[in-house]
XYZ file of C-alpha atoms in Angstrom:
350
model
C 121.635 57.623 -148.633
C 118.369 59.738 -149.051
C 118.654 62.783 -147.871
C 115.175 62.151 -146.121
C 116.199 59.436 -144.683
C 119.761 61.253 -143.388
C 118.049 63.678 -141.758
C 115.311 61.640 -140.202
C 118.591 59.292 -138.632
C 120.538 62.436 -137.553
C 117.318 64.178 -135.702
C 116.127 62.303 -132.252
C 112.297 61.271 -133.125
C 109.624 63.539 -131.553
C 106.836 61.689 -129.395
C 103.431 61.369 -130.813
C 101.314 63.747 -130.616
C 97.940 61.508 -130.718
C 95.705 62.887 -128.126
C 94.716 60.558 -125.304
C 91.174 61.232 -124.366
C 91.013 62.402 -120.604
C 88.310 61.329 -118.419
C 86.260 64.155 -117.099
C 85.550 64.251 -112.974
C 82.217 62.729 -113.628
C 82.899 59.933 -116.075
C 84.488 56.370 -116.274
C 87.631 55.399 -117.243
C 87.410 54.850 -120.722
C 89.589 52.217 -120.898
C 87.459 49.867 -118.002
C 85.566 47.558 -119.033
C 83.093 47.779 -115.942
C 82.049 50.781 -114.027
C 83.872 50.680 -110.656
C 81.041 50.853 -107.766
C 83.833 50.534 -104.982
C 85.228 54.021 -105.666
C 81.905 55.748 -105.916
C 80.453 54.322 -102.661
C 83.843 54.907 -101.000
C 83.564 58.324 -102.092
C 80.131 58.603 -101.080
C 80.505 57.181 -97.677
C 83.926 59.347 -96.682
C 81.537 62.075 -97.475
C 79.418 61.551 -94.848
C 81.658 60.345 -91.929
C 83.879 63.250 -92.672
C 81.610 65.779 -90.675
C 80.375 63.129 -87.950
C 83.845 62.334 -86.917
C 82.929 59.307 -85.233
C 82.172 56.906 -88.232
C 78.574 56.998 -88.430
C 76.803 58.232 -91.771
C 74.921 61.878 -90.218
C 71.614 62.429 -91.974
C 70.975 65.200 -94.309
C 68.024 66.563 -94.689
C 66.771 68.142 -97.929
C 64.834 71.714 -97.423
C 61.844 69.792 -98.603
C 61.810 67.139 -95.452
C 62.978 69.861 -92.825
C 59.616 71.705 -94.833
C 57.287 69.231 -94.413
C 58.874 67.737 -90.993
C 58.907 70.731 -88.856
C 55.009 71.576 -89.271
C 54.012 68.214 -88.207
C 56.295 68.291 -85.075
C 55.389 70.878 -83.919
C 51.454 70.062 -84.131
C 52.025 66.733 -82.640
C 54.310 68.558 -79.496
C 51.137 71.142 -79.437
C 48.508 68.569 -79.480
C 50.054 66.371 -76.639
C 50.292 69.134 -74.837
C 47.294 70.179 -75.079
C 45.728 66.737 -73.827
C 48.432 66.692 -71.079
C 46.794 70.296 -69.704
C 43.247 69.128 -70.319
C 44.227 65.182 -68.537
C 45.044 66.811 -65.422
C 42.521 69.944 -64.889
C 40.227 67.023 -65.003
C 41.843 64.409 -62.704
C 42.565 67.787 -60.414
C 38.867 68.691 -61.012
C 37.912 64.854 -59.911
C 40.365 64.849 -57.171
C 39.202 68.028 -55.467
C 35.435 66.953 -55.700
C 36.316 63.692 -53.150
C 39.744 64.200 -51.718
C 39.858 68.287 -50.764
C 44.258 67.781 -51.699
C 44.662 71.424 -51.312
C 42.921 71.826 -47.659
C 45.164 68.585 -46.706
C 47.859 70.352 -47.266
C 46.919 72.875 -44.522
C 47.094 69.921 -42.039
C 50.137 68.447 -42.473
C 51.998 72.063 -42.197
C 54.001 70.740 -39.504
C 57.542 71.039 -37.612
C 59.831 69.406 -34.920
C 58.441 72.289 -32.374
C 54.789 71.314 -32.968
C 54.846 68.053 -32.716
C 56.988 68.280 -29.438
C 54.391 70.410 -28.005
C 51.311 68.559 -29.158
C 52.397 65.338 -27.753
C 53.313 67.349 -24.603
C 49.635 69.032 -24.763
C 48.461 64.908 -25.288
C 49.518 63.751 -22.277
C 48.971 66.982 -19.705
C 46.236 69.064 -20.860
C 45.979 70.086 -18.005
C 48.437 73.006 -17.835
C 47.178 74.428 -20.958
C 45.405 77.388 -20.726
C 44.473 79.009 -23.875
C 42.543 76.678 -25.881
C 41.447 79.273 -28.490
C 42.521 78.256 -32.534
C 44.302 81.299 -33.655
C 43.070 83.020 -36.868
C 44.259 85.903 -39.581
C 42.024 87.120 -41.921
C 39.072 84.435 -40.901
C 41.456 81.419 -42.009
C 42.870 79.697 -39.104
C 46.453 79.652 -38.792
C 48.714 77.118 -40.040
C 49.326 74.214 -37.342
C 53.070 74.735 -36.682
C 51.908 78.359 -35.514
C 49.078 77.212 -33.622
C 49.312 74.200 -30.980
C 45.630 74.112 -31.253
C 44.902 73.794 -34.119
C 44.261 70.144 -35.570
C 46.716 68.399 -37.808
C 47.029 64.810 -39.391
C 50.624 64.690 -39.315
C 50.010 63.256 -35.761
C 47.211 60.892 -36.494
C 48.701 59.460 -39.193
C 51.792 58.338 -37.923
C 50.160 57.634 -34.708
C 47.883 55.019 -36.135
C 50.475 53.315 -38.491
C 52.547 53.060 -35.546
C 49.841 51.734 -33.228
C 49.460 48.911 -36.542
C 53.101 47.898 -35.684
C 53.141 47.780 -32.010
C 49.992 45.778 -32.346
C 52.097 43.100 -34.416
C 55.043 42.880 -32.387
C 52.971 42.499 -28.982
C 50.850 40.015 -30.642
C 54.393 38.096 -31.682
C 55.866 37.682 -28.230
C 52.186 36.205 -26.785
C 52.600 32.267 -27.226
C 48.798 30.145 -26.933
C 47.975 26.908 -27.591
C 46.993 26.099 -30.862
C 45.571 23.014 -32.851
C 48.600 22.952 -35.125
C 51.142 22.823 -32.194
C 54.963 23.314 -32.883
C 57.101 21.130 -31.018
C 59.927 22.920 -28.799
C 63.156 21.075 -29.662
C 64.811 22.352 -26.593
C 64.209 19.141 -24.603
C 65.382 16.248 -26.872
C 63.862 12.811 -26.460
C 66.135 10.223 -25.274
C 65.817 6.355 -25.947
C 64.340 4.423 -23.260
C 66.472 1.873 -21.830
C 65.953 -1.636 -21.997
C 66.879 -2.677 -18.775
C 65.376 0.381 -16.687
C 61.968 0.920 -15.167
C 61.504 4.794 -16.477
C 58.587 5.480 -18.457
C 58.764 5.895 -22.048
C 58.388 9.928 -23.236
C 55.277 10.692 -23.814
C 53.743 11.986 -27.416
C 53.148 15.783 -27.371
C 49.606 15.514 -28.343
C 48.817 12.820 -25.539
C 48.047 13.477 -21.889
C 51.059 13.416 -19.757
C 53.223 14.844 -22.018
C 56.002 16.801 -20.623
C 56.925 18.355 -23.951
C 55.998 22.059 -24.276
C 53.450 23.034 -27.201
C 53.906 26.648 -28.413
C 52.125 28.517 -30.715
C 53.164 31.771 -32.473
C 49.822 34.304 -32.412
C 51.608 36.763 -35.172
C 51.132 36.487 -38.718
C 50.898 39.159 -41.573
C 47.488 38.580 -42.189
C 47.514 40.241 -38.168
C 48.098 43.378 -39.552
C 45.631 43.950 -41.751
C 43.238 42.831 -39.675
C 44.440 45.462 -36.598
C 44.389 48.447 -39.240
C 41.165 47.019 -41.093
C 39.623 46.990 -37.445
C 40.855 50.057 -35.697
C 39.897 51.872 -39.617
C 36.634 50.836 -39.350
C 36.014 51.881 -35.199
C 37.484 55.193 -36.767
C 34.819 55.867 -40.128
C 32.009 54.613 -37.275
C 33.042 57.338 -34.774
C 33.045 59.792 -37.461
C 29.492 58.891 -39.329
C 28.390 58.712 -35.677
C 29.417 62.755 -34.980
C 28.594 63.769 -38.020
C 24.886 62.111 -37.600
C 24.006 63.748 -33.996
C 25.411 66.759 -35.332
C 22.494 66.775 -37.799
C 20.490 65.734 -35.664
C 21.070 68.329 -33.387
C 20.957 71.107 -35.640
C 24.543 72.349 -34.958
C 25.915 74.948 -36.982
C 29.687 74.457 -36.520
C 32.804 75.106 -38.237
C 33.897 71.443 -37.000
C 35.006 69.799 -40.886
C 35.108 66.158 -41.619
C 39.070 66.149 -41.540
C 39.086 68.095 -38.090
C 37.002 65.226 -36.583
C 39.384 62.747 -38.317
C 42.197 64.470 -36.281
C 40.270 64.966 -32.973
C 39.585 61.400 -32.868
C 42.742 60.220 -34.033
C 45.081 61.381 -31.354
C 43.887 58.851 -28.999
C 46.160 56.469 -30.717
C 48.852 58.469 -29.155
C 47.688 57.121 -25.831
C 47.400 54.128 -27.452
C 50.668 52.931 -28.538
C 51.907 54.335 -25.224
C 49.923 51.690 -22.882
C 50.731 48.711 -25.202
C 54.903 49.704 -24.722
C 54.304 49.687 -21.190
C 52.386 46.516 -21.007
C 55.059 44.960 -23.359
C 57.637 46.231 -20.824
C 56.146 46.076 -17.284
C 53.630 43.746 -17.795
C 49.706 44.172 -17.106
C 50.512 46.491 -14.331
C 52.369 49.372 -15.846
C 49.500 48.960 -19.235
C 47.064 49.721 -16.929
C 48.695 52.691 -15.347
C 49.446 54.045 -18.488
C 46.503 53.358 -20.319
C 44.488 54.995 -17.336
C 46.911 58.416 -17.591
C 46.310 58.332 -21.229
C 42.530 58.044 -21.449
C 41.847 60.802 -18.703
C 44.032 63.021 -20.466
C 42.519 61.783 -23.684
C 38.837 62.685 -21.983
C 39.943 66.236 -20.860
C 41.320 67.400 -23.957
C 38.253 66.738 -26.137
C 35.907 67.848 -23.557
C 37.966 71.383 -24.012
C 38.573 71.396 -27.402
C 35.077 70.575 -28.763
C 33.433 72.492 -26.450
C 34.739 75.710 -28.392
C 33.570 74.268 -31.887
C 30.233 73.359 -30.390
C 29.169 75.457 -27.295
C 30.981 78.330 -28.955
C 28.561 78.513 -31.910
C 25.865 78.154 -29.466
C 26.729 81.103 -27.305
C 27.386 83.034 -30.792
C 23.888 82.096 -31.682
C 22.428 83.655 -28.438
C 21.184 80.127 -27.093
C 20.710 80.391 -23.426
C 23.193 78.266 -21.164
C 20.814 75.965 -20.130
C 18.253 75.619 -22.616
C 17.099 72.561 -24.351
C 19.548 72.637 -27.542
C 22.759 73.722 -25.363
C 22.100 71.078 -22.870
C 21.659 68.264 -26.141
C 25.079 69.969 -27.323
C 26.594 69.509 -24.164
C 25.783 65.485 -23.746
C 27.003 65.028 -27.539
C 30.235 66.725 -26.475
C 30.319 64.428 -23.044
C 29.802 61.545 -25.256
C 32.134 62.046 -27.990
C 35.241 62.563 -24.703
C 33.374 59.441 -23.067
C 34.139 57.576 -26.047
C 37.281 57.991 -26.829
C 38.624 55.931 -23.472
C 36.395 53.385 -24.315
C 38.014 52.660 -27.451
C 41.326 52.860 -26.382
C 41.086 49.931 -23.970
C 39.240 47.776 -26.479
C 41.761 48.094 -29.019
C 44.130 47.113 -27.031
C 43.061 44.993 -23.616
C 44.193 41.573 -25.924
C 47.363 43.071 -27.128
C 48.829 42.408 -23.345
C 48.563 39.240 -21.707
């Protein structure tokens, strides 16, 4: 045998060395036909729910978005802003010019103790004494220091109060009405044949002995209470406000103090109608009569120190000419209040 051949039979073959091209990170697989899309996107997409954790691609932002994204955030944050300010100096501006908000606020600085002792000073003025307002620094104290001073707290809930009273007295009055509404309570029974009773009568027909009632509440009843006793209200005040002119008076008396003055008589108000709806015509009247003589006595000694005060301050004798016109407007404006109160509510109690 060939010694070639010998020793190639004796000696194990060695593997071939060909070298097997190795695919770098970045390419294919050289043996694939088609480039595999799967892995890549897989890749890609493990990449970027790896730091959200929950599954969700998180966006990335390149330095040149976060560049050109920040700038324009910020001016669009800056502008709004801006407007916002500017939007409500004006409607504050607007506001102020019609509706004083910030010297509103200095009447409705109320407590528990005020009102307690306002309502008191409502109904028996006369134990009060000291009918002075209270000032420091020439600005009048605030109310819930000063039971003098005026306030809308009580006004305010006064009148929407009154509004509801009005509505519930108005639904327990029954009247006839041309709509009637049949009371079911007494049922009509067949007439018998062989009987000599008269046959029920129709409810609409004379003789009838079946009761018509009529309901006087409706919604449209409240609305028109607050729409009236509103409009009584702006007339007092245009009224004032006119003979004050006319009168020449130089007073610290404000729109919004007249607005309270005059609205505490629906205290005395809602009282008579509660005692009407509970004692009948009798214990309204008694009321009603306590309420508008108290009513009477405290504006008579509250606006006589916004209007004869100035008066006195202005060195105008006692009885001269001007004081004695001052002191008829302040009779008048008292004198009117108990008027009022009985007409807005005489039909509430029947």
């Amino acid at each position: 045998m060939h010694p070639a051949g010998l020793a190639a039979a004796g000696t194990p073959r060695q593997p071939s060395k060909r070298r097997v091209p190795v695919s770098q990170p970045g390419m294919a697989d050289p043996h694939q036909l088609f480039d595999d899309t799967s892995s890549a996107q897989s890749r890609g997409y493990g990449a970027q729910r790896a730091p959200g954790g929950l599954g969700y691609p998180t966006a990335s932002a390149s330095p040149q978005a976060a560049f050109l994204g920040d700038p324009v955030s910020n001016m669009a944050m800056a502008y709004g802003s801006s407007l916002a300010a500017q939007g409500k100096e004006l409607v504050d501006k607007n506001i102020d010019r019609f509706i004083p908000v910030t010297k509103l606020k200095y009447y409705f600085a109320v407590d528990t103790m005020y009102v307690g002792k306002k309502l008191g000073l409502l109904f028996f003025p006369y134990l009060h004494q000291d009918w002075e307002v209270q000032y420091q620094q020439d600005t009048p104290v605030a109310p819930r220091f000063d039971v003098n001073a005026p306030d809308l707290y009580i006004p305010a809930m006064a009148f929407i109060t009154y509004v509801l009273v009005a509505g519930l007295a108005l639904g327990t009055q029954d009247s006839p009405s041309p709509h009637p509404v049949l009371d079911d309570t007494e049922p009509i029974l067949p007439r018998p044949l062989l009987t000599s009773c008269p046959a029920p009568t129709h409810p609409l027909h004379p003789g009838s002995s079946r009761k018509v009632l009529a309901e006087r509440f409706s919604p449209d009843l409240l609305g028109l209470q607050a729409s009236s006793a509103l409009a009584w209200l702006t007339l007092e005040v245009l009224a004032i406000l006119l003979s004050l002119y006319l009168v020449t008076v130089n007073t610290d008396l404000t729109t919004i103090d007249l607005v309270a003055f005059l609205g505490y008589k629906y205290v005395g108000m809602i009282g008579g109608v509660l005692m009407g709806l509970l004692f009948g015509k009798i214990g309204y009247y008694l009321v009603l009569g306590w309420c508008c003589v108290s009513i009477f006595v405290f504006m008579i000694r509250t606006l006589r120190l916004k209007i004869l005060a100035e008066a006195a301050a202005e060195g105008i004798p006692v009885r001269g000419a001007r004081n004695q016109l001052r002191m008829y407007l302040t009779m008048a404006v008292a004198a009117a209040q108990p008027l009022l109160m009985y007409w807005l509510t005489f039909h509430l109690v029947r």
